[in-house]
């Protein structure tokens, strides 16, 4: 759904009073109406105008899968040009409902552990295509008398390489007339695009920032994340410190546990040293099977040992709960073969 001001402009240009835009927004976002024909507040000529000119959804559901536990719901969407993306609804035990959205079709960054990158980059999503992923699940939850409480930009793509649309979609998600999701309940995860991290500190200081670190040094990081050549760790850590000083917000560092690559005791000590004295939290991510050859996840014991070393160094750390493995909706598995949450 396009945003309110654009909707008003469109209406006025077509001789329809702009207050009709508010009525439509209310019907869509507050009453969960997804057909203009149900919007009794609109006169028939306005309904006809909308039906002809403005589909409520910019994305169309193709397929959905629900995990055996019922707590994860993955949906494949088709875009107007036939390209496809996926988004996931996660229901946590404490009642939280979180939607993981995609920000691009494919990705330019080619991280070694992720098949999204291998599939190449197709295009950026528009702000509308991003917020409509949330709208889809919002409507689904309405039937359960519930709503989306959190949004994470951890699906396909690198959000900071589609910066303007991501920022615009965040402001829509936060808008009381639409989703009314608190900025602190929105997380953007980046592989470490330094100029946009700096910009983000100014534009969206209430929004949570997650950095996909995945390695304690440049040697390992560049071997699995080519983008690290452009943005080395020293510069990235400096930027993160500046971000924290400016925003007073804690950064989450994502660290996917890759067997024999980044999961040794010495890697854990090195990571602790790197993050020493930072206001941060480390999320250890169990690596899920994708169709990327030669990459295996660390064992549970190895992950526990790695975690203990970080704790020893007083680094706040958790192991991420992995939902939806059986429907390939867990980290690194979106789009049937891939995706972010890792990068
Ligand atoms: S992990 Fe994320 S940033 Fe890296 S290639 Fe995959 S989608 Fe892109």
PDB file of C-alpha atoms in Angstrom, residues 106-298:
ATOM      1  CA  UNK A 106      18.884 -11.444  -4.327  1.00  0.00           C
ATOM      2  CA  UNK A 107      22.018  -9.781  -3.030  1.00  0.00           C
ATOM      3  CA  UNK A 108      25.226  -8.351  -4.458  1.00  0.00           C
ATOM      4  CA  UNK A 109      27.421  -9.356  -1.560  1.00  0.00           C
ATOM      5  CA  UNK A 110      28.087 -13.040  -2.200  1.00  0.00           C
ATOM      6  CA  UNK A 111      28.831 -14.187   1.345  1.00  0.00           C
ATOM      7  CA  UNK A 112      30.263 -17.684   1.068  1.00  0.00           C
ATOM      8  CA  UNK A 113      27.769 -19.288   3.450  1.00  0.00           C
ATOM      9  CA  UNK A 114      24.685 -17.875   1.753  1.00  0.00           C
ATOM     10  CA  UNK A 115      23.006 -18.968  -1.447  1.00  0.00           C
ATOM     11  CA  UNK A 116      21.106 -15.671  -1.879  1.00  0.00           C
ATOM     12  CA  UNK A 117      24.396 -14.032  -2.809  1.00  0.00           C
ATOM     13  CA  UNK A 118      25.245 -16.915  -5.129  1.00  0.00           C
ATOM     14  CA  UNK A 119      21.949 -16.435  -6.966  1.00  0.00           C
ATOM     15  CA  UNK A 120      22.998 -12.876  -7.845  1.00  0.00           C
ATOM     16  CA  UNK A 121      21.245  -9.562  -7.408  1.00  0.00           C
ATOM     17  CA  UNK A 122      17.993  -8.751  -9.219  1.00  0.00           C
ATOM     18  CA  UNK A 123      16.749  -5.476  -7.760  1.00  0.00           C
ATOM     19  CA  UNK A 124      15.904  -3.445  -4.682  1.00  0.00           C
ATOM     20  CA  UNK A 125      12.441  -3.735  -3.186  1.00  0.00           C
ATOM     21  CA  UNK A 126      10.290  -0.606  -3.035  1.00  0.00           C
ATOM     22  CA  UNK A 127       9.188   0.621   0.411  1.00  0.00           C
ATOM     23  CA  UNK A 128       5.720  -0.651  -0.439  1.00  0.00           C
ATOM     24  CA  UNK A 129       6.960  -4.156  -1.226  1.00  0.00           C
ATOM     25  CA  UNK A 130       8.704  -4.178   2.149  1.00  0.00           C
ATOM     26  CA  UNK A 131       5.774  -2.938   4.255  1.00  0.00           C
ATOM     27  CA  UNK A 132       3.310  -5.180   2.408  1.00  0.00           C
ATOM     28  CA  UNK A 133       5.188  -8.233   3.710  1.00  0.00           C
ATOM     29  CA  UNK A 134       4.274  -7.028   7.209  1.00  0.00           C
ATOM     30  CA  UNK A 135       0.724  -6.123   6.160  1.00  0.00           C
ATOM     31  CA  UNK A 136       0.204  -9.648   4.884  1.00  0.00           C
ATOM     32  CA  UNK A 137       1.081 -11.174   8.272  1.00  0.00           C
ATOM     33  CA  UNK A 138      -0.761  -8.449  10.160  1.00  0.00           C
ATOM     34  CA  UNK A 139      -3.944  -9.562   8.409  1.00  0.00           C
ATOM     35  CA  UNK A 140      -3.201 -13.175   9.121  1.00  0.00           C
ATOM     36  CA  UNK A 141      -2.824 -12.406  12.838  1.00  0.00           C
ATOM     37  CA  UNK A 142      -6.010 -10.354  12.966  1.00  0.00           C
ATOM     38  CA  UNK A 143      -7.973 -13.598  12.794  1.00  0.00           C
ATOM     39  CA  UNK A 144      -6.205 -14.620  16.020  1.00  0.00           C
ATOM     40  CA  UNK A 145      -6.898 -11.220  17.570  1.00  0.00           C
ATOM     41  CA  UNK A 146      -3.170 -10.563  17.567  1.00  0.00           C
ATOM     42  CA  UNK A 147      -0.728  -8.290  15.730  1.00  0.00           C
ATOM     43  CA  UNK A 148       2.863  -7.983  14.550  1.00  0.00           C
ATOM     44  CA  UNK A 149       4.963  -6.643  17.430  1.00  0.00           C
ATOM     45  CA  UNK A 150       8.448  -6.740  15.941  1.00  0.00           C
ATOM     46  CA  UNK A 151      10.027  -6.478  12.515  1.00  0.00           C
ATOM     47  CA  UNK A 152      13.544  -7.581  11.640  1.00  0.00           C
ATOM     48  CA  UNK A 153      15.269  -6.717   8.363  1.00  0.00           C
ATOM     49  CA  UNK A 154      17.038 -10.039   8.158  1.00  0.00           C
ATOM     50  CA  UNK A 155      15.503 -11.652   5.097  1.00  0.00           C
ATOM     51  CA  UNK A 156      16.963 -11.601   1.602  1.00  0.00           C
ATOM     52  CA  UNK A 157      19.339  -8.795   0.748  1.00  0.00           C
ATOM     53  CA  UNK A 158      21.522  -6.168   2.419  1.00  0.00           C
ATOM     54  CA  UNK A 159      19.162  -3.484   3.820  1.00  0.00           C
ATOM     55  CA  UNK A 160      21.798  -0.740   3.784  1.00  0.00           C
ATOM     56  CA  UNK A 161      22.261  -1.156   0.032  1.00  0.00           C
ATOM     57  CA  UNK A 162      18.582  -0.237  -0.312  1.00  0.00           C
ATOM     58  CA  UNK A 163      18.842   2.460   2.299  1.00  0.00           C
ATOM     59  CA  UNK A 164      16.177   4.981   1.272  1.00  0.00           C
ATOM     60  CA  UNK A 165      13.433   2.398   0.848  1.00  0.00           C
ATOM     61  CA  UNK A 166      14.358   0.748   4.141  1.00  0.00           C
ATOM     62  CA  UNK A 167      14.257   4.062   6.013  1.00  0.00           C
ATOM     63  CA  UNK A 168      10.932   4.967   4.421  1.00  0.00           C
ATOM     64  CA  UNK A 169       9.456   1.561   5.234  1.00  0.00           C
ATOM     65  CA  UNK A 170      10.573   1.965   8.865  1.00  0.00           C
ATOM     66  CA  UNK A 171       8.758   5.271   9.160  1.00  0.00           C
ATOM     67  CA  UNK A 172       5.590   3.653   7.778  1.00  0.00           C
ATOM     68  CA  UNK A 173       5.886   0.686  10.151  1.00  0.00           C
ATOM     69  CA  UNK A 174       6.177   3.156  13.007  1.00  0.00           C
ATOM     70  CA  UNK A 175       3.319   5.426  11.916  1.00  0.00           C
ATOM     71  CA  UNK A 176       0.319   5.307  14.313  1.00  0.00           C
ATOM     72  CA  UNK A 177      -2.126   5.405  11.393  1.00  0.00           C
ATOM     73  CA  UNK A 178      -0.626   2.254   9.884  1.00  0.00           C
ATOM     74  CA  UNK A 179       1.220  -0.420  11.906  1.00  0.00           C
ATOM     75  CA  UNK A 180       2.185   1.612  14.961  1.00  0.00           C
ATOM     76  CA  UNK A 181       5.217  -0.612  15.639  1.00  0.00           C
ATOM     77  CA  UNK A 182       7.669   0.997  18.083  1.00  0.00           C
ATOM     78  CA  UNK A 183      11.048   1.943  16.601  1.00  0.00           C
ATOM     79  CA  UNK A 184      12.727  -0.027  19.372  1.00  0.00           C
ATOM     80  CA  UNK A 185      10.892  -3.103  18.123  1.00  0.00           C
ATOM     81  CA  UNK A 186      12.463  -2.831  14.690  1.00  0.00           C
ATOM     82  CA  UNK A 187      15.911  -4.269  13.940  1.00  0.00           C
ATOM     83  CA  UNK A 188      18.041  -3.703  10.860  1.00  0.00           C
ATOM     84  CA  UNK A 189      20.838  -6.168  10.240  1.00  0.00           C
ATOM     85  CA  UNK A 190      23.765  -5.143   8.046  1.00  0.00           C
ATOM     86  CA  UNK A 191      26.904  -6.882   6.891  1.00  0.00           C
ATOM     87  CA  UNK A 192      28.765  -3.706   7.859  1.00  0.00           C
ATOM     88  CA  UNK A 193      28.242  -1.017   5.215  1.00  0.00           C
ATOM     89  CA  UNK A 194      30.089   1.794   6.979  1.00  0.00           C
ATOM     90  CA  UNK A 195      28.690   4.964   5.324  1.00  0.00           C
ATOM     91  CA  UNK A 196      25.119   3.835   5.976  1.00  0.00           C
ATOM     92  CA  UNK A 197      25.860   2.828   9.588  1.00  0.00           C
ATOM     93  CA  UNK A 198      26.991   6.435  10.120  1.00  0.00           C
ATOM     94  CA  UNK A 199      23.916   7.764   8.382  1.00  0.00           C
ATOM     95  CA  UNK A 200      21.661   5.402  10.345  1.00  0.00           C
ATOM     96  CA  UNK A 201      22.920   6.847  13.633  1.00  0.00           C
ATOM     97  CA  UNK A 202      21.433  10.177  12.509  1.00  0.00           C
ATOM     98  CA  UNK A 203      18.313   8.938  10.735  1.00  0.00           C
ATOM     99  CA  UNK A 204      17.026   6.158  12.965  1.00  0.00           C
ATOM    100  CA  UNK A 205      18.706   6.222  16.326  1.00  0.00           C
ATOM    101  CA  UNK A 206      15.864   4.427  18.108  1.00  0.00           C
ATOM    102  CA  UNK A 207      15.930   1.469  15.715  1.00  0.00           C
ATOM    103  CA  UNK A 208      18.043  -1.505  16.750  1.00  0.00           C
ATOM    104  CA  UNK A 209      21.197  -2.161  14.773  1.00  0.00           C
ATOM    105  CA  UNK A 210      22.626  -5.635  14.250  1.00  0.00           C
ATOM    106  CA  UNK A 211      26.000  -6.195  12.594  1.00  0.00           C
ATOM    107  CA  UNK A 212      26.757  -9.462  10.856  1.00  0.00           C
ATOM    108  CA  UNK A 213      30.269  -9.961  12.091  1.00  0.00           C
ATOM    109  CA  UNK A 214      30.825 -13.711  11.675  1.00  0.00           C
ATOM    110  CA  UNK A 215      34.592 -13.529  12.233  1.00  0.00           C
ATOM    111  CA  UNK A 216      37.035 -12.168  14.800  1.00  0.00           C
ATOM    112  CA  UNK A 217      39.637 -10.983  12.265  1.00  0.00           C
ATOM    113  CA  UNK A 218      39.926  -9.729   8.685  1.00  0.00           C
ATOM    114  CA  UNK A 219      41.573 -12.905   7.437  1.00  0.00           C
ATOM    115  CA  UNK A 220      38.585 -15.099   8.254  1.00  0.00           C
ATOM    116  CA  UNK A 221      36.064 -12.376   7.543  1.00  0.00           C
ATOM    117  CA  UNK A 222      37.307 -11.615   4.038  1.00  0.00           C
ATOM    118  CA  UNK A 223      37.419 -15.349   3.277  1.00  0.00           C
ATOM    119  CA  UNK A 224      33.674 -15.690   3.964  1.00  0.00           C
ATOM    120  CA  UNK A 225      32.385 -12.141   3.360  1.00  0.00           C
ATOM    121  CA  UNK A 226      33.938 -10.379   0.348  1.00  0.00           C
ATOM    122  CA  UNK A 227      32.463  -7.033   1.511  1.00  0.00           C
ATOM    123  CA  UNK A 228      34.961  -7.114   4.391  1.00  0.00           C
ATOM    124  CA  UNK A 229      37.729  -6.187   1.922  1.00  0.00           C
ATOM    125  CA  UNK A 230      36.010  -2.863   1.362  1.00  0.00           C
ATOM    126  CA  UNK A 231      35.173  -2.294   5.013  1.00  0.00           C
ATOM    127  CA  UNK A 232      37.931  -3.782   7.207  1.00  0.00           C
ATOM    128  CA  UNK A 233      37.261  -4.632  10.844  1.00  0.00           C
ATOM    129  CA  UNK A 234      39.353  -1.810  12.298  1.00  0.00           C
ATOM    130  CA  UNK A 235      37.286   0.781  10.466  1.00  0.00           C
ATOM    131  CA  UNK A 236      34.043  -1.097  11.168  1.00  0.00           C
ATOM    132  CA  UNK A 237      34.720  -1.298  14.915  1.00  0.00           C
ATOM    133  CA  UNK A 238      35.582   2.387  15.023  1.00  0.00           C
ATOM    134  CA  UNK A 239      32.299   3.198  13.272  1.00  0.00           C
ATOM    135  CA  UNK A 240      30.390   0.966  15.699  1.00  0.00           C
ATOM    136  CA  UNK A 241      31.950   2.742  18.670  1.00  0.00           C
ATOM    137  CA  UNK A 242      30.990   6.117  17.199  1.00  0.00           C
ATOM    138  CA  UNK A 243      27.473   4.792  16.592  1.00  0.00           C
ATOM    139  CA  UNK A 244      27.157   3.726  20.238  1.00  0.00           C
ATOM    140  CA  UNK A 245      28.528   7.020  21.523  1.00  0.00           C
ATOM    141  CA  UNK A 246      26.051   8.932  19.420  1.00  0.00           C
ATOM    142  CA  UNK A 247      22.946   6.810  19.997  1.00  0.00           C
ATOM    143  CA  UNK A 248      23.689   5.164  23.386  1.00  0.00           C
ATOM    144  CA  UNK A 249      22.233   2.045  21.777  1.00  0.00           C
ATOM    145  CA  UNK A 250      23.631  -1.427  22.239  1.00  0.00           C
ATOM    146  CA  UNK A 251      24.704  -3.146  19.020  1.00  0.00           C
ATOM    147  CA  UNK A 252      23.931  -6.816  18.400  1.00  0.00           C
ATOM    148  CA  UNK A 253      26.743  -8.695  16.723  1.00  0.00           C
ATOM    149  CA  UNK A 254      25.578 -11.707  14.737  1.00  0.00           C
ATOM    150  CA  UNK A 255      28.046 -14.578  14.571  1.00  0.00           C
ATOM    151  CA  UNK A 256      27.150 -17.651  12.536  1.00  0.00           C
ATOM    152  CA  UNK A 257      28.926 -20.729  13.886  1.00  0.00           C
ATOM    153  CA  UNK A 258      30.805 -22.392  11.022  1.00  0.00           C
ATOM    154  CA  UNK A 259      32.582 -25.627  11.760  1.00  0.00           C
ATOM    155  CA  UNK A 260      36.356 -25.347  11.485  1.00  0.00           C
ATOM    156  CA  UNK A 261      36.164 -21.822  10.088  1.00  0.00           C
ATOM    157  CA  UNK A 262      35.383 -19.361  12.889  1.00  0.00           C
ATOM    158  CA  UNK A 263      34.506 -21.507  15.910  1.00  0.00           C
ATOM    159  CA  UNK A 264      37.778 -22.338  17.689  1.00  0.00           C
ATOM    160  CA  UNK A 265      38.682 -21.348  21.263  1.00  0.00           C
ATOM    161  CA  UNK A 266      41.227 -18.889  19.932  1.00  0.00           C
ATOM    162  CA  UNK A 267      38.564 -17.342  17.673  1.00  0.00           C
ATOM    163  CA  UNK A 268      36.385 -16.853  20.769  1.00  0.00           C
ATOM    164  CA  UNK A 269      39.228 -15.173  22.684  1.00  0.00           C
ATOM    165  CA  UNK A 270      39.989 -12.972  19.683  1.00  0.00           C
ATOM    166  CA  UNK A 271      36.326 -12.000  19.324  1.00  0.00           C
ATOM    167  CA  UNK A 272      36.193 -11.103  23.019  1.00  0.00           C
ATOM    168  CA  UNK A 273      39.218  -8.878  22.599  1.00  0.00           C
ATOM    169  CA  UNK A 274      37.689  -7.203  19.551  1.00  0.00           C
ATOM    170  CA  UNK A 275      34.464  -6.370  21.401  1.00  0.00           C
ATOM    171  CA  UNK A 276      36.098  -5.591  24.731  1.00  0.00           C
ATOM    172  CA  UNK A 277      34.465  -2.576  26.413  1.00  0.00           C
ATOM    173  CA  UNK A 278      31.823  -2.188  23.705  1.00  0.00           C
ATOM    174  CA  UNK A 279      28.166  -1.742  24.597  1.00  0.00           C
ATOM    175  CA  UNK A 280      27.101  -4.856  22.741  1.00  0.00           C
ATOM    176  CA  UNK A 281      25.527  -8.259  22.693  1.00  0.00           C
ATOM    177  CA  UNK A 282      26.666 -11.280  20.698  1.00  0.00           C
ATOM    178  CA  UNK A 283      24.164 -13.593  19.059  1.00  0.00           C
ATOM    179  CA  UNK A 284      25.665 -16.954  18.163  1.00  0.00           C
ATOM    180  CA  UNK A 285      23.686 -18.370  15.245  1.00  0.00           C
ATOM    181  CA  UNK A 286      23.554 -22.113  14.644  1.00  0.00           C
ATOM    182  CA  UNK A 287      24.231 -22.538  10.922  1.00  0.00           C
ATOM    183  CA  UNK A 288      21.405 -24.213   9.057  1.00  0.00           C
ATOM    184  CA  UNK A 289      21.847 -26.527   6.118  1.00  0.00           C
ATOM    185  CA  UNK A 290      21.506 -24.660   2.853  1.00  0.00           C
ATOM    186  CA  UNK A 291      22.539 -25.860  -0.546  1.00  0.00           C
ATOM    187  CA  UNK A 292      25.923 -24.207  -0.115  1.00  0.00           C
ATOM    188  CA  UNK A 293      28.523 -26.922  -0.463  1.00  0.00           C
ATOM    189  CA  UNK A 294      31.373 -27.308   1.980  1.00  0.00           C
ATOM    190  CA  UNK A 295      29.845 -25.304   4.835  1.00  0.00           C
ATOM    191  CA  UNK A 296      28.845 -27.046   8.023  1.00  0.00           C
ATOM    192  CA  UNK A 297      27.512 -25.712  11.282  1.00  0.00           C
ATOM    193  CA  UNK A 298      29.448 -26.060  14.548  1.00  0.00           C
TER     194      UNK A 298
END
